[in-house]
Structures are given as C-alpha cells and as structure tokens.
Amino acid sequence: MKNRYLIGVAFLAIMILGAWSCFQTAQGTPVQKAVTADEQTLNRNRADSLLKLMTLAEKLGQLQQLDGGISKNELPKLIEQGKVGSVLNEVDPERVTMYQKIALEKSRLGIPLLIGRDVIHGYRTVFPIPLAQSASWNLDLVEEGSRISAVEASAKGVNWTFAPMIDITRDPRWGRVAESPGEDTHLTCEMGSAMIRGLQGNGNYQDGNIAACAKHFAAYGITVGGRDYTGANMGERQLRDVYLRPFKAAVDSDAMSFMSGFNEVNDIPASGSEWLLKEVLREEWEYQGMLLSDWTSITEMIDHGYCKDKKEAAFKAMRAGVDMEMVSTSYNEYLEELIKEGKIDIKQVDTAVRRILIMKFRLGLFENPYPVLSNDKTILSKEHLEAAKQAAIESAVLIKNDKNALPLSDKINSVAVIGPMADAPHDQLGTWSFDGKKADSQTYLNAIRNDFPENVTVNYAPGLKISRTIKKDGFNEAINAAKKSDVILFFAGEEAILSGEAHCRAHLDLPGAQEELLDELVKTGKPIVMIVVAGRPLVLTDLLPKVDALLYAWQGGTMAGPAISDLLLGKANPSGKLPITFLRAVGQIPMFHSHKNTGRPANENEWTQMYEIPEEAWQTSLGNRSHYLDEGYVPLFPFGYGLSYTNFKYGKIKIDKNKITPTDTFTAQVEVTNTGKTEGKEVVQMYIRDLFGSVTRPVKELKGFQKISLKPGETKTVKFEVSRETLNFWNADMDFTVEPGKFKLWIGGHSATKEFVEFEII
Ligand code: BGC
C-alpha cells in the first residue's frame, strides 16, 4: 500500500515536471541543439524521483540491453518484469509498439525502452559509407544525411543509434576503415560533430530525432596488422592528441551516449579501463551522458585475459563506469552479489541507472515512446533520395583524368559497361545497410541506361559475376562488348562483405580475376574509365597506368548509380578529396600525412630505386634515410587529394600577424580562382607544423578546411582563423598548451601542397 502511495506521489511529481517542460516548449522556448541547464536539472530531478522507487532488480534491469532477435518469446515477459532497459535490433514498428506498451503500461514503474539500432550510413535510404561521406568534406551534407537517417529510423521505433563511429584509422586492411572517417583527427572531429547534430537535432524523439552514440571509445582503429578486435599500445600523448580528440569533440557536441570498445588500450580492455572511462571521460571531460558496452565486450574481457570469470568482468566494467551492458548479462547475474559483498557500491549502480533514465527523459520517451508513424511517408522520399544522390556525388574522388577522358565526350555513340560492380545492387549499399534494400538501389548500369543520351548504345557484359570470383567464363562476352564500344566503363572493386566488422584483408588489390579482366580490356585499345566501388582504399599502383581515368566511388548507397552517371556525363563535377592516404603498396602501412619527420627524413636525392643499386654497394653509400628501397617514401596519393573537371589556382597565403602571443588570434587567407570552364567545388585545406618544442610534432596537421563553390573565372577569398585552440597539443609535461616557437602554415588543395608562410609565437 505504502509502495503504491509512493509511486503515486512520485508520478504526480514527474508528470508536473514533464508538463512544465512541455509548457516551456509550447511557450516558444527556442529549439536548442544542446540540452539547457534547466532541462538538465529537470531531467535529473525526474530521474532521481523515479530512482527512489526502484528495487535493485529494477535498477539492474535498466542496465541491460538485449538483442530483439534472440528472445522474441522471452522479451515481453522480461520487459513486463522491468528486467530490460533497452532492446537493440528490433525495427518492426508493431513489435516495438507492443514492447513499449508493455514497458509503459504493464511494468511496475512504466519506464520506456531505448530501442537501439546501427543506423550508420542511412536507414532505408542508404547513404555512402562513412569513409566516403568523409571524402565529401561537406559537413552540411553529412549532417543532412544523418538527419534523414534519424527521421526514417524514428518511423520504425528506433530512438537511439550506435553512430557516429569516430575511430581514426591508418590501416586500410582493417575492415572497419569503411565505417571510419579516415586517418585525420580534425576531419574526424568535424565529421563526428556533424553526424551528432544531424541525428540528435533538438533531442526530442517525437520530432524525428534519435540519440547518437560516439563509438568505439577508444582507439579501436589502432589495430595490430589490420586485424579486428586487436589492441592499441600507444603513448598517452599520441593517444590523446590523435585518437581521443574526436571523442572530446563528441562530448562537446553533446552526444547522448558513448560506447566502450572491444579493443584493449595499453594492455587493459577499453570496457574495463578506469583510466579511460573514469579518469578521462567522467572526471576530466565531465561527460554526463550514458556509456554502453559494445556487444558482449564486458564478458569478452575474460577472453582478453583481464578477468577470471563473468563476475569479475561485471565488477571491472561497473568499476570503470560502463552503465549499460549490451547483450551479455554479467551485470544482471552478478551485481547483486557484488553489492552484497561490498565490492560495488549501490551508489555506482544508481549513477548508471540515473544516466539511463535521464537519456530516456531527454528523448521524451516517457511522454511518447512509440514509432513516429508520421515519418513513415518520408522513407525513400524524393527529398531523401536526392540528398543521398548528392552525398554520393560529393563523395566520389577523381583520382586520374588523362587527356580529359572525363566527362565523357558528347561524341561517343556507345559505351561498354563491364565489371562485377556495375550492377550489384546489394554491394553498392556497403557494410552497415541492415535496413537498406537492394530492390531500392539504383545501380550504375540502370542509371547509365536511363540517363545517358538515347543515341548512346549501352553494351553490358559484367565479365565476372562477383568481385571475388576467378571464373573467367564471362571474359569473352566482356571483351566483345568492349570491342564494339567507343569507351569502356569498368566497374571494379569489392563487394560489401569484404569490408566492415571482422572483414579485414591482407591484400589490397582487386580481388578475384578483376585485374586479369582489366588486362584483357586494355588489349582492345579502347579508352578505359575505371570506377572503383569499394569499402576501403585499394592499392591502385599497378592499375592506374592501365586506365585513362579513375573515379573512386566507394560504396555509394541507394543512389550511387545516378550520382556516378551524372559525374561521368559532366552533369556534376567531382569534388571529393581523399580522407585517407592512398598507398603504393600494402607494405607502406601505416603511412599518413601527419607523420613525424625523423632525424633523417627521406628526400629525392638520396633515394635509389632498388634495381638501380650497384652490385655489392657499400652499406652506407646510398645515404641512410627513412624510406623503402622498393617503394620510396611517398604514397600513391596524399591525404586530401582529388581532381576536378576544372582547375583551381591558389594565390599567395597572407597572414595578418606573423608574431603572436599564445593567446592571440590571427587570420590566414588565400584567394582561390576557378581557372577552368566548368563550375566546381574545391576543398581548401589548411595545414600547420609546429617546428620545434618540448616534444616533436607531426610534419603537417590538418587544422581547417572549407568547401567552396566557384563559377568559371570566379575568385573567392578563403579565411581561416588561427587561435590557441588550433595549435594546442600535449607537451612534455602533459599540459594541453601552446609553446613559443616557429610554425609553418600551408593552404592548398591537398596535404602535399608546397606553398607556405611562417609565423612565430613569442
Ligand atoms: C559493433 C558495434 C555495433 C554493435 C551493435 C558490434 O559488433 O562493434 O559497432 O554498434 O555490434 O550492433
């Protein structure tokens, strides 16, 4: 009786507080991206009122996330008993409605569920893979793509997604490079924040916004040998300077949740690391959001050799501050015991539950957790498809374009469409396309057939059924198609299954017999335009000389076909730039633009090709420099590289002060002119090097970029503000600071740009 009375009183309080918050919105409180201090207090108070009523079992229930796919019969009962805080991978709106109804109306305290799903690069309208989106360097487009993904997902009842993935990686063998924003810290910070803005919007689920989850905290992208689930061993300075910054940016962008990684960080699994989760995330960054484990990453600490059993895994994860457990059940099995034994303080559990409840309050789930059915009509809408097409257009990187092979001349009468990726509706969707449907995909072949002028004959013969196959029975047909066409469009690459989680490769060439097919096509003497459809950077060194033009299309999603067809025809102009260095050979891994100089940097004069070395040359006669005898010291294409159908000329870089104090701000600017005949977009990039200091610094670091559009003949002045924030780094004393000294500053169209100015901090 007493209990019921308490519930009644608390609910009255919650409702009054809730009504007050609705009233605020109705009164026209401006829509905020980040939660205001008032809302924060309100949500906290609501969570605290509820927490007071919860039994330990109910609290532990909130800490549990279960997979919707594995326990369809069990799940409703568990929800009713208050033993589930979240369900992932349930996107049937009727089932979600049923689960939420049970949670709200039948469970004792009526706490709604978080419904999680990997909406990583689109829901039903699939956008280019994240690495490709990063290649667009267009933050507005990326934000828009995430907004659309949220709106579509909300229609099915999904209120939380496990994105953005902001793991920097410098190893293209790693399958998850497809999901990563690439090799660079600054670009990753910006990409992650844009995604969070797009997904979360004003934070209210019924408005079509869903909670973001910054993952995988942290340093999951530092793999051993490019294999998944391995560890990161790295000094704290570099860890912070390179790999943790995007997560700090996610905190600043108010990401509602974080996910702890599978990997270890300096010999401690991330999901049990007190340093990472407690000291850095909670104490130093004061992160208030909720922290979820990755899929069974708590119990995998046993396999890592960090915990002797499930109980110890539960203990170490809770001690480090993981709030919710994905799929494994160690918290539910052992936390009660650990509390009784005095090893875990109930206050720790309360803190975790509070964060989960606050997230549910923030999303407005207590008011209405049901699928936002009105958003159903937006799925695959014209607006969404158009945005996906634009994202695919801006993601494509023009790598080579000899003698203006592209755009295709209007004089051609026939094209041969060849290659296993030309009509691969499933594979163009990329790795995380759980909810995409291949039937929705507009393939390259379809688009060419639909969009190319009527007088152009399309001779289609894939040559190979899939990217991995070595069966060459389609070769003859492909060669014949090539022979009777003016131009060959060769769609090569990788199927979706060859990248993504646990899908790593030791070789980075075209799989299967694709290169052999290309060799046969070369023999026809016809011009070849190669379009690479892949989930990672492949090594193109041997392929490039064989083709006239190469367009790197990545896996471009639902609208990849029309996007590429527009680029081939010149209806759109390529504007993507590489978000990761393209290598000459797998053996160069890891090679990236922001490397250190060494005491013996390589140079042109002291590098001898291996075959030119005289017999029995004296060991030191070649000059001892930091390079490969067989592959030199530069990559195939630098970070930030990408061509356009027009040309951009950069003027002299100007800075308004070249001697500044550490707290000063100055402007660096440059004039960029479109000197060609076509309108185009250019990504203007600023790089900085700190020449000396208490610790060595990278030879170049991206510190700013702007994507601008220029008409033929047009000039724009692009300005970058340089401040303490631009230059901060972790110095020898582990202070995040700026040190006096000399700096170089480059502005150009890629990371190997040579024009620079110098400035000094005094
Ligand atoms: C992945 C996460 C993902 C989770 C849920 C894990 O295997 O590492 O990135 O969010 O599964 O599907």
PDB file of C-alpha atoms and ligand atoms in Angstrom, residues 88-89 118 162 176 215-216 220 259 262 294-295 326 432 501, ligand 1:
ATOM      1  CA  LEU A  88      18.561  -3.476 -29.970  1.00  0.00           C
ATOM      2  CA  ASN A  89      17.845  -4.713 -33.448  1.00  0.00           C
ATOM      3  CA  ASP A 118      23.038   0.536 -36.120  1.00  0.00           C
ATOM      4  CA  PHE A 162      25.225   3.490 -32.482  1.00  0.00           C
ATOM      5  CA  ARG A 176      36.106  -1.128 -40.318  1.00  0.00           C
ATOM      6  CA  LYS A 215      31.995   4.871 -30.555  1.00  0.00           C
ATOM      7  CA  HIS A 216      34.173   2.920 -30.012  1.00  0.00           C
ATOM      8  CA  TYR A 220      39.761   0.839 -31.669  1.00  0.00           C
ATOM      9  CA  MET A 259      30.153   3.050 -26.435  1.00  0.00           C
ATOM     10  CA  PHE A 262      36.161  -4.258 -27.867  1.00  0.00           C
ATOM     11  CA  ASP A 294      29.926  -2.934 -27.125  1.00  0.00           C
ATOM     12  CA  TRP A 295      28.303  -6.271 -27.945  1.00  0.00           C
ATOM     13  CA  MET A 326      24.959  -4.858 -24.485  1.00  0.00           C
ATOM     14  CA  TRP A 432      26.100  -1.265 -42.452  1.00  0.00           C
ATOM     15  CA  GLU A 501      33.430  -5.519 -38.860  1.00  0.00           C
TER      16      GLU A 501
HETATM   17  C1  BGC B   1      29.870  -3.396 -33.191  1.00  0.00           C
HETATM   18  C2  BGC B   1      29.212  -2.079 -32.849  1.00  0.00           C
HETATM   19  C3  BGC B   1      27.735  -2.176 -33.048  1.00  0.00           C
HETATM   20  C4  BGC B   1      27.201  -3.295 -32.206  1.00  0.00           C
HETATM   21  C5  BGC B   1      25.690  -3.459 -32.285  1.00  0.00           C
HETATM   22  C6  BGC B   1      29.185  -4.575 -32.516  1.00  0.00           C
HETATM   23  O1  BGC B   1      29.635  -5.764 -33.043  1.00  0.00           O
HETATM   24  O2  BGC B   1      31.226  -3.342 -32.843  1.00  0.00           O
HETATM   25  O3  BGC B   1      29.781  -1.068 -33.629  1.00  0.00           O
HETATM   26  O4  BGC B   1      27.125  -0.961 -32.745  1.00  0.00           O
HETATM   27  O5  BGC B   1      27.782  -4.501 -32.641  1.00  0.00           O
HETATM   28  O6  BGC B   1      25.280  -3.984 -33.471  1.00  0.00           O
END
